[in-house]
Coordinates of C-alpha atoms and ligand atoms in Angstrom, one line a residue:
M847 CA -1.7 28.2 -5.7
K848 CA 1.3 26.9 -7.7
A849 CA 1.3 23.3 -8.8
I850 CA 3.1 21.2 -11.4
L851 CA 0.7 20.2 -14.1
I852 CA 1.1 17.4 -16.7
R853 CA -1.1 18.1 -19.7
Q854 CA 0.4 15.5 -21.9
T855 CA 2.4 12.4 -20.9
G856 CA 6.0 12.2 -21.9
G857 CA 9.4 13.4 -20.8
P858 CA 10.3 15.6 -17.7
E859 CA 9.7 18.7 -19.9
Q860 CA 5.9 17.9 -19.7
M861 CA 5.9 19.0 -16.0
K862 CA 5.2 22.7 -15.9
L863 CA 4.6 24.9 -12.9
E864 CA 1.2 26.7 -13.3
E865 CA -1.1 28.8 -11.2
T866 CA -4.3 26.8 -10.4
P867 CA -7.2 27.3 -8.0
T868 CA -6.5 26.0 -4.4
P869 CA -8.8 23.0 -4.0
A870 CA -11.4 22.9 -1.2
P871 CA -11.7 19.8 0.9
A872 CA -14.9 17.8 0.3
S873 CA -16.5 15.6 3.0
G874 CA -13.9 13.4 4.6
Q875 CA -11.0 15.3 3.1
V876 CA -8.4 17.6 4.5
L877 CA -6.6 20.5 2.8
V878 CA -2.9 20.2 3.5
K879 CA -0.4 23.0 3.0
I880 CA 2.6 21.1 1.7
A881 CA 6.0 21.7 3.2
S882 CA 7.8 18.9 1.6
A883 CA 6.8 16.5 -1.2
G884 CA 8.7 13.2 -1.9
V885 CA 9.8 12.3 -5.5
N886 CA 9.2 8.6 -6.2
F887 CA 9.7 6.4 -9.3
I888 CA 6.0 5.9 -9.5
D889 CA 5.8 9.6 -10.4
V890 CA 7.9 8.8 -13.4
Y891 CA 5.6 6.0 -14.5
F892 CA 2.6 8.4 -14.3
R893 CA 4.5 11.1 -16.2
T894 CA 5.5 8.8 -19.0
G895 CA 2.0 7.2 -19.2
L896 CA 3.2 3.7 -18.1
Y897 CA 0.6 4.1 -15.3
K898 CA -2.6 5.8 -16.4
A899 CA -4.1 9.0 -15.1
D900 CA -6.7 11.4 -16.5
L901 CA -5.1 14.5 -18.0
P902 CA -4.3 17.1 -16.9
F903 CA -3.0 16.0 -13.5
T904 CA -0.6 17.0 -10.8
P905 CA 1.9 14.3 -10.0
G906 CA 3.3 13.3 -6.6
M907 CA 2.2 10.6 -4.2
E908 CA 3.8 11.7 -0.9
A909 CA 4.1 14.7 1.3
A910 CA 4.2 16.2 4.7
G911 CA 2.7 19.6 5.8
I912 CA 0.3 21.4 7.9
V913 CA -3.5 21.0 8.0
E914 CA -5.1 24.2 6.5
A915 CA -8.8 23.1 6.6
A916 CA -10.8 20.0 7.4
G917 CA -13.9 19.0 5.3
E918 CA -17.2 18.0 6.7
G919 CA -17.2 14.9 9.0
V920 CA -13.5 14.9 9.5
T921 CA -12.5 14.0 13.1
G922 CA -9.0 13.7 14.5
F923 CA -7.4 16.4 12.3
S924 CA -7.7 20.2 12.6
K925 CA -6.0 23.4 11.3
G926 CA -2.4 23.5 12.4
D927 CA -1.8 19.8 12.8
R928 CA 1.5 18.4 11.4
V929 CA 0.6 15.5 9.0
A930 CA 2.1 13.2 6.4
Y931 CA 0.7 10.8 3.8
A932 CA 1.4 8.6 0.8
M933 CA -0.5 7.3 -2.2
T934 CA -2.8 10.2 -2.8
R935 CA -1.8 11.9 -6.1
G936 CA -1.2 15.6 -6.3
S937 CA 1.6 16.4 -3.9
Y938 CA 3.8 18.4 -6.4
A939 CA 1.9 21.5 -5.3
E940 CA 1.5 24.1 -2.6
Y941 CA -1.7 22.5 -1.3
A942 CA -3.4 19.2 -1.8
V943 CA -6.6 17.6 -0.7
V944 CA -6.1 14.3 1.0
P945 CA -8.6 11.8 2.5
A946 CA -8.4 12.1 6.2
A947 CA -8.2 8.3 6.3
S948 CA -4.8 8.5 4.6
L949 CA -3.2 11.0 6.9
V950 CA -1.0 10.3 9.9
A951 CA 0.2 12.6 12.5
V952 CA 3.9 13.5 12.4
P953 CA 5.5 12.7 15.8
E954 CA 6.7 15.7 17.8
G955 CA 10.4 16.4 17.2
L956 CA 10.4 14.9 13.7
D957 CA 10.7 17.6 11.0
L958 CA 8.3 17.6 8.1
A959 CA 10.9 16.9 5.4
A960 CA 12.2 13.8 7.3
A961 CA 8.6 12.6 7.6
A962 CA 7.9 13.2 3.9
S963 CA 11.1 11.3 3.0
V964 CA 10.0 8.0 4.3
M965 CA 6.2 7.7 4.0
L966 CA 6.0 5.9 0.6
Q967 CA 9.4 4.2 0.5
G968 CA 9.4 3.4 4.2
M969 CA 6.0 1.9 4.3
T970 CA 7.0 -0.1 1.2
A971 CA 10.1 -1.4 2.8
H972 CA 7.9 -2.3 5.9
Y973 CA 5.3 -4.3 4.0
L974 CA 7.9 -6.1 1.8
T975 CA 9.9 -7.3 4.8
H976 CA 7.0 -7.8 7.3
S977 CA 4.1 -9.0 5.2
T978 CA 5.0 -9.9 1.5
F979 CA 7.9 -12.1 2.6
P980 CA 8.1 -11.8 6.4
L981 CA 11.9 -12.1 6.9
Q982 CA 13.2 -14.2 9.7
K983 CA 16.5 -14.2 11.5
G984 CA 19.1 -16.1 9.5
Q985 CA 17.3 -15.8 6.2
T986 CA 19.0 -14.1 3.2
A987 CA 17.5 -11.4 1.0
L988 CA 18.8 -10.1 -2.3
V989 CA 17.9 -6.4 -2.5
H990 CA 18.4 -4.6 -5.9
A991 CA 19.2 -0.9 -6.1
A992 CA 20.2 -1.1 -2.5
A993 CA 21.4 2.5 -2.3
G994 CA 18.1 3.9 -3.7
G995 CA 15.3 5.5 -1.8
A996 CA 13.3 2.3 -1.2
G997 CA 16.4 0.0 -1.4
A998 CA 18.4 1.5 1.5
L999 CA 15.3 1.3 3.7
I1000 CA 14.7 -2.3 2.8
V1001 CA 18.3 -3.1 3.7
Q1002 CA 18.0 -1.4 7.1
I1003 CA 14.7 -3.0 8.0
A1004 CA 15.8 -6.4 6.8
K1005 CA 18.8 -6.1 9.1
M1006 CA 16.6 -5.1 12.0
L1007 CA 14.8 -8.4 11.5
G1008 CA 18.0 -10.3 11.6
A1009 CA 18.3 -11.3 8.0
R1010 CA 21.5 -11.4 5.9
V1011 CA 21.3 -8.8 3.1
I1012 CA 23.1 -9.0 -0.2
G1013 CA 22.6 -5.7 -2.1
T1014 CA 23.2 -4.7 -5.6
A1015 CA 24.1 -1.2 -6.8
G1016 CA 25.1 0.6 -10.0
S1017 CA 28.4 2.0 -8.9
A1018 CA 31.1 1.5 -6.3
A1019 CA 30.0 4.6 -4.4
K1020 CA 26.5 3.4 -4.3
A1021 CA 27.7 0.0 -3.1
E1022 CA 29.5 1.7 -0.3
R1023 CA 26.4 3.5 0.8
A1024 CA 24.4 0.2 0.8
R1025 CA 27.0 -1.3 3.0
A1026 CA 27.0 1.7 5.3
M1027 CA 23.2 1.1 5.6
G1028 CA 23.9 -2.4 6.8
A1029 CA 24.1 -4.6 3.7
D1030 CA 26.4 -7.5 4.5
E1031 CA 27.6 -7.6 0.8
C1032 CA 26.9 -5.4 -2.1
I1033 CA 27.5 -6.4 -5.7
V1034 CA 28.2 -3.7 -8.3
Y1035 CA 25.8 -5.3 -10.9
T1036 CA 26.9 -3.0 -13.7
E1037 CA 30.4 -4.6 -13.5
Q1038 CA 29.8 -8.0 -12.0
D1039 CA 27.3 -10.8 -12.8
F1040 CA 25.0 -10.6 -9.8
E1041 CA 23.6 -14.1 -10.4
A1042 CA 27.0 -15.7 -10.3
E1043 CA 28.0 -13.5 -7.3
T1044 CA 24.9 -14.3 -5.4
R1045 CA 25.4 -18.1 -6.0
R1046 CA 29.0 -17.7 -4.8
L1047 CA 28.0 -15.7 -1.7
T1048 CA 25.4 -18.3 -0.7
D1049 CA 27.5 -21.4 -1.4
S1050 CA 25.2 -22.1 -4.4
K1051 CA 22.2 -22.5 -2.1
G1052 CA 20.4 -19.3 -3.3
V1053 CA 18.6 -16.6 -1.4
D1054 CA 15.2 -16.9 0.4
V1055 CA 13.8 -13.8 -1.2
V1056 CA 14.6 -11.3 -3.9
Y1057 CA 13.2 -7.8 -3.6
D1058 CA 13.5 -6.6 -7.2
S1059 CA 12.4 -3.1 -8.1
V1060 CA 14.6 -2.8 -11.2
G1061 CA 12.3 -5.0 -13.3
A1062 CA 13.1 -5.8 -17.0
S1063 CA 16.9 -5.9 -16.8
T1064 CA 17.2 -8.0 -13.6
F1065 CA 14.0 -10.2 -13.4
L1066 CA 15.2 -13.5 -15.0
K1067 CA 18.6 -13.5 -13.4
S1068 CA 16.9 -12.7 -10.0
V1069 CA 14.8 -15.8 -10.4
N1070 CA 18.0 -17.8 -10.8
C1071 CA 19.3 -16.5 -7.4
L1072 CA 16.5 -18.1 -5.4
R1073 CA 16.6 -21.3 -3.3
P1074 CA 13.9 -23.9 -4.0
R1075 CA 10.5 -22.6 -2.9
G1076 CA 12.0 -19.1 -2.5
M1077 CA 10.0 -16.0 -3.3
M1078 CA 10.5 -13.6 -6.2
V1079 CA 9.1 -10.2 -5.2
T1080 CA 9.0 -8.0 -8.3
F1081 CA 7.8 -4.6 -7.1
G1082 CA 9.0 -2.0 -9.6
N1083 CA 10.0 -1.2 -13.2
A1084 CA 12.9 1.2 -12.9
S1085 CA 14.5 -0.4 -16.1
G1086 CA 11.2 -1.1 -17.7
P1087 CA 8.2 -3.5 -17.1
V1088 CA 9.0 -7.2 -16.7
P1089 CA 8.0 -9.2 -19.8
A1090 CA 5.5 -12.1 -19.6
I1091 CA 6.7 -15.5 -18.4
E1092 CA 5.2 -19.0 -18.5
P1093 CA 4.1 -20.3 -15.0
L1094 CA 6.1 -23.4 -15.9
L1095 CA 9.3 -21.4 -15.4
L1096 CA 8.6 -21.2 -11.7
G1097 CA 8.4 -25.0 -11.5
Q1098 CA 11.6 -25.4 -13.5
K1099 CA 13.5 -22.9 -11.3
G1100 CA 12.5 -24.7 -8.1
S1101 CA 8.8 -24.4 -7.2
L1102 CA 9.2 -20.7 -6.7
F1103 CA 6.6 -18.2 -5.5
L1104 CA 6.1 -15.0 -7.6
T1105 CA 4.3 -11.9 -6.5
R1106 CA 3.9 -8.3 -7.8
P1107 CA 2.8 -6.3 -4.8
S1108 CA 1.8 -2.6 -4.4
L1109 CA 1.7 -0.4 -1.3
A1110 CA -2.0 0.3 -1.7
Q1111 CA -3.0 -3.3 -1.1
Y1112 CA -0.8 -3.4 2.0
C1113 CA -2.5 -0.4 3.6
L1114 CA -6.0 -1.6 3.2
T1115 CA -7.3 -0.6 6.6
R1116 CA -6.6 2.4 8.9
E1117 CA -5.0 -0.1 11.4
E1118 CA -2.6 -1.4 8.7
L1119 CA -1.6 2.2 7.7
L1120 CA -1.1 3.3 11.3
W1121 CA 1.0 0.2 12.0
R1122 CA 3.4 0.7 9.1
A1123 CA 3.6 4.5 9.2
G1124 CA 3.8 4.4 13.0
D1125 CA 6.8 2.0 13.0
V1126 CA 8.6 3.9 10.2
L1127 CA 8.2 7.4 11.7
R1128 CA 9.1 6.1 15.1
W1129 CA 12.3 4.5 13.8
V1130 CA 13.2 7.6 11.9
A1131 CA 12.6 9.8 14.9
S1132 CA 14.7 7.5 17.1
G1133 CA 17.5 7.4 14.6
S1134 CA 17.3 3.6 14.1
L1135 CA 16.2 4.1 10.5
K1136 CA 18.0 6.5 8.3
Q1137 CA 16.9 8.1 5.0
H1138 CA 19.6 10.0 3.2
V1139 CA 18.2 13.1 1.5
F1140 CA 20.1 13.4 -1.7
K1141 CA 18.7 16.8 -2.7
T1142 CA 15.8 19.1 -2.2
Y1143 CA 14.6 20.9 -5.3
P1144 CA 12.3 23.9 -5.6
L1145 CA 8.9 22.8 -7.0
A1146 CA 9.7 24.5 -10.3
D1147 CA 12.6 22.1 -10.8
A1148 CA 10.5 18.9 -10.6
G1149 CA 11.6 18.1 -14.1
Q1150 CA 15.2 18.1 -13.1
A1151 CA 14.5 15.9 -10.1
H1152 CA 13.0 13.3 -12.5
R1153 CA 16.0 13.6 -14.8
D1154 CA 18.3 12.9 -11.9
L1155 CA 16.2 10.0 -10.6
E1156 CA 15.9 8.4 -14.0
G1157 CA 19.6 9.0 -14.8
R1158 CA 20.7 6.7 -11.9
G1159 CA 22.8 9.4 -10.4
T1160 CA 20.9 9.6 -7.1
Q1161 CA 21.3 7.9 -3.8
G1162 CA 18.5 8.0 -1.2
K1163 CA 15.7 10.5 -1.3
L1164 CA 14.7 13.4 -3.6
L1165 CA 12.4 16.0 -2.1
L1166 CA 10.5 19.1 -3.5
S1167 CA 10.0 22.0 -1.3
A1168 CA 6.7 23.9 -1.9
Ligands
LIG1294 P1 15.4 4.7 -6.5 O1 15.9 5.8 -5.6 O2 15.7 3.3 -6.1 O3 15.9 5.0 -7.9 C1 15.9 4.0 -8.9 C2 17.2 3.2 -8.9 O4 17.0 2.0 -9.7 C3 18.3 3.9 -9.6 O5 19.0 4.8 -8.7 C4 19.2 2.7 -10.0 O6 20.1 2.3 -9.0 C5 18.2 1.6 -10.3 N1 18.1 1.3 -11.7 C6 18.5 0.2 -12.3 N2 18.3 0.2 -13.6 C7 17.8 1.4 -13.9 C8 17.4 2.1 -15.1 N3 17.5 1.5 -16.3 N4 16.9 3.3 -15.0 C9 16.8 3.9 -13.8 N5 17.1 3.4 -12.6 C10 17.6 2.1 -12.7 O7 13.8 5.0 -6.7 P2 12.6 4.7 -5.7 O8 13.1 4.3 -4.4 O9 11.6 5.8 -5.8 O10 11.9 3.4 -6.4 C11 12.6 2.2 -6.5 C12 11.7 1.2 -7.2 O11 10.8 0.7 -6.2 C13 11.0 1.7 -8.4 O12 11.0 0.7 -9.3 C14 9.6 1.9 -7.8 O13 8.6 1.8 -8.8 C15 9.5 0.8 -6.8 N6 8.5 1.0 -5.8 C16 7.4 0.1 -5.7 C17 6.5 0.2 -4.8 C18 5.4 -0.8 -4.7 O14 4.7 -0.8 -3.7 N7 5.3 -1.7 -5.6 C19 6.5 1.4 -3.8 C20 7.7 2.2 -3.9 C21 8.7 2.0 -4.8 P3 21.5 1.6 -9.4 O15 22.2 2.6 -10.2 O16 22.1 1.3 -8.1 O17 21.1 0.4 -10.1

């Protein structure tokens, strides 16, 4: 089969399309013929070496496709089933072996690309808004990179829950998309001071929660946007990892809560996975949750997809077609 291999961490040029043996599913695993693989920022972290993986490896943490073969002991999935998954590495390939416990069925009528486009970012938006800081009607959330893959989904789900959403985005065009996704306001944080704007928009009260995936460049100002006892959710490093802070800072800024969550710990059981994926896929199938597909690249152009994602020029989702 063809697969992207990373033999050395570094820039996008380290991702090369190679011919490798098609893997066989071991006990409890399923071999999936990939139709569509999602591109996520976490793939960049593995490629650069910020997140560690044994070399060589095939990147990609999300896909949808058709079951080709089921390993010993697998029940519930068989050849021909339409499935989707997130958080098993190796989806930048024509085939991938995936634990059966991580697979979900794609609802009838939902195409595989649409399913692949929301598994990782959609379940992330779900856990952030339903579990990390369960948003309630009338609360206000600040969502950074609100036109991005994860950001636009957080905006929409926060609105479903009745929250007020202040977004940030890197350009006027992105801010427009964030508003079209339901953001009540969107600050162009490359031109305006988002801390001052957020204070103004909340009559100096501050927001209940900040969902911050940008990391290094926004963290400290985000903390200043919170109300007393608000929650700082730092869940990504698009601009670089957040530097160390003293716990005292959280006291000085208003008895704040700080968490650094990951999707894996919010899908600890099969029930939790089925809850989140079930909600997200059902909302997408019904049209109540929208994921804009920015571009679909051939597998061989995975490097270009990373350049585009890191270059801040994208809105919504990037996909690879196998
Ligand atoms: P996005 O589509 O959101 O792309 C990243 C966006 O970040 C850019 O478009 C850009 O938007 C913004 N950004 C701000 N500063 C920079 C910078 N210096 N370099 C690059 N981008 C920058 O990507 P994803 O939806 O895939 O991921 C968004 C974030 O969410 C990532 O940090 C990712 O790691 C995190 N994440 C975390 C998960 C978890 O469970 N912890 C799970 C899923 C995603 P703009 O121009 O508008 O600022």
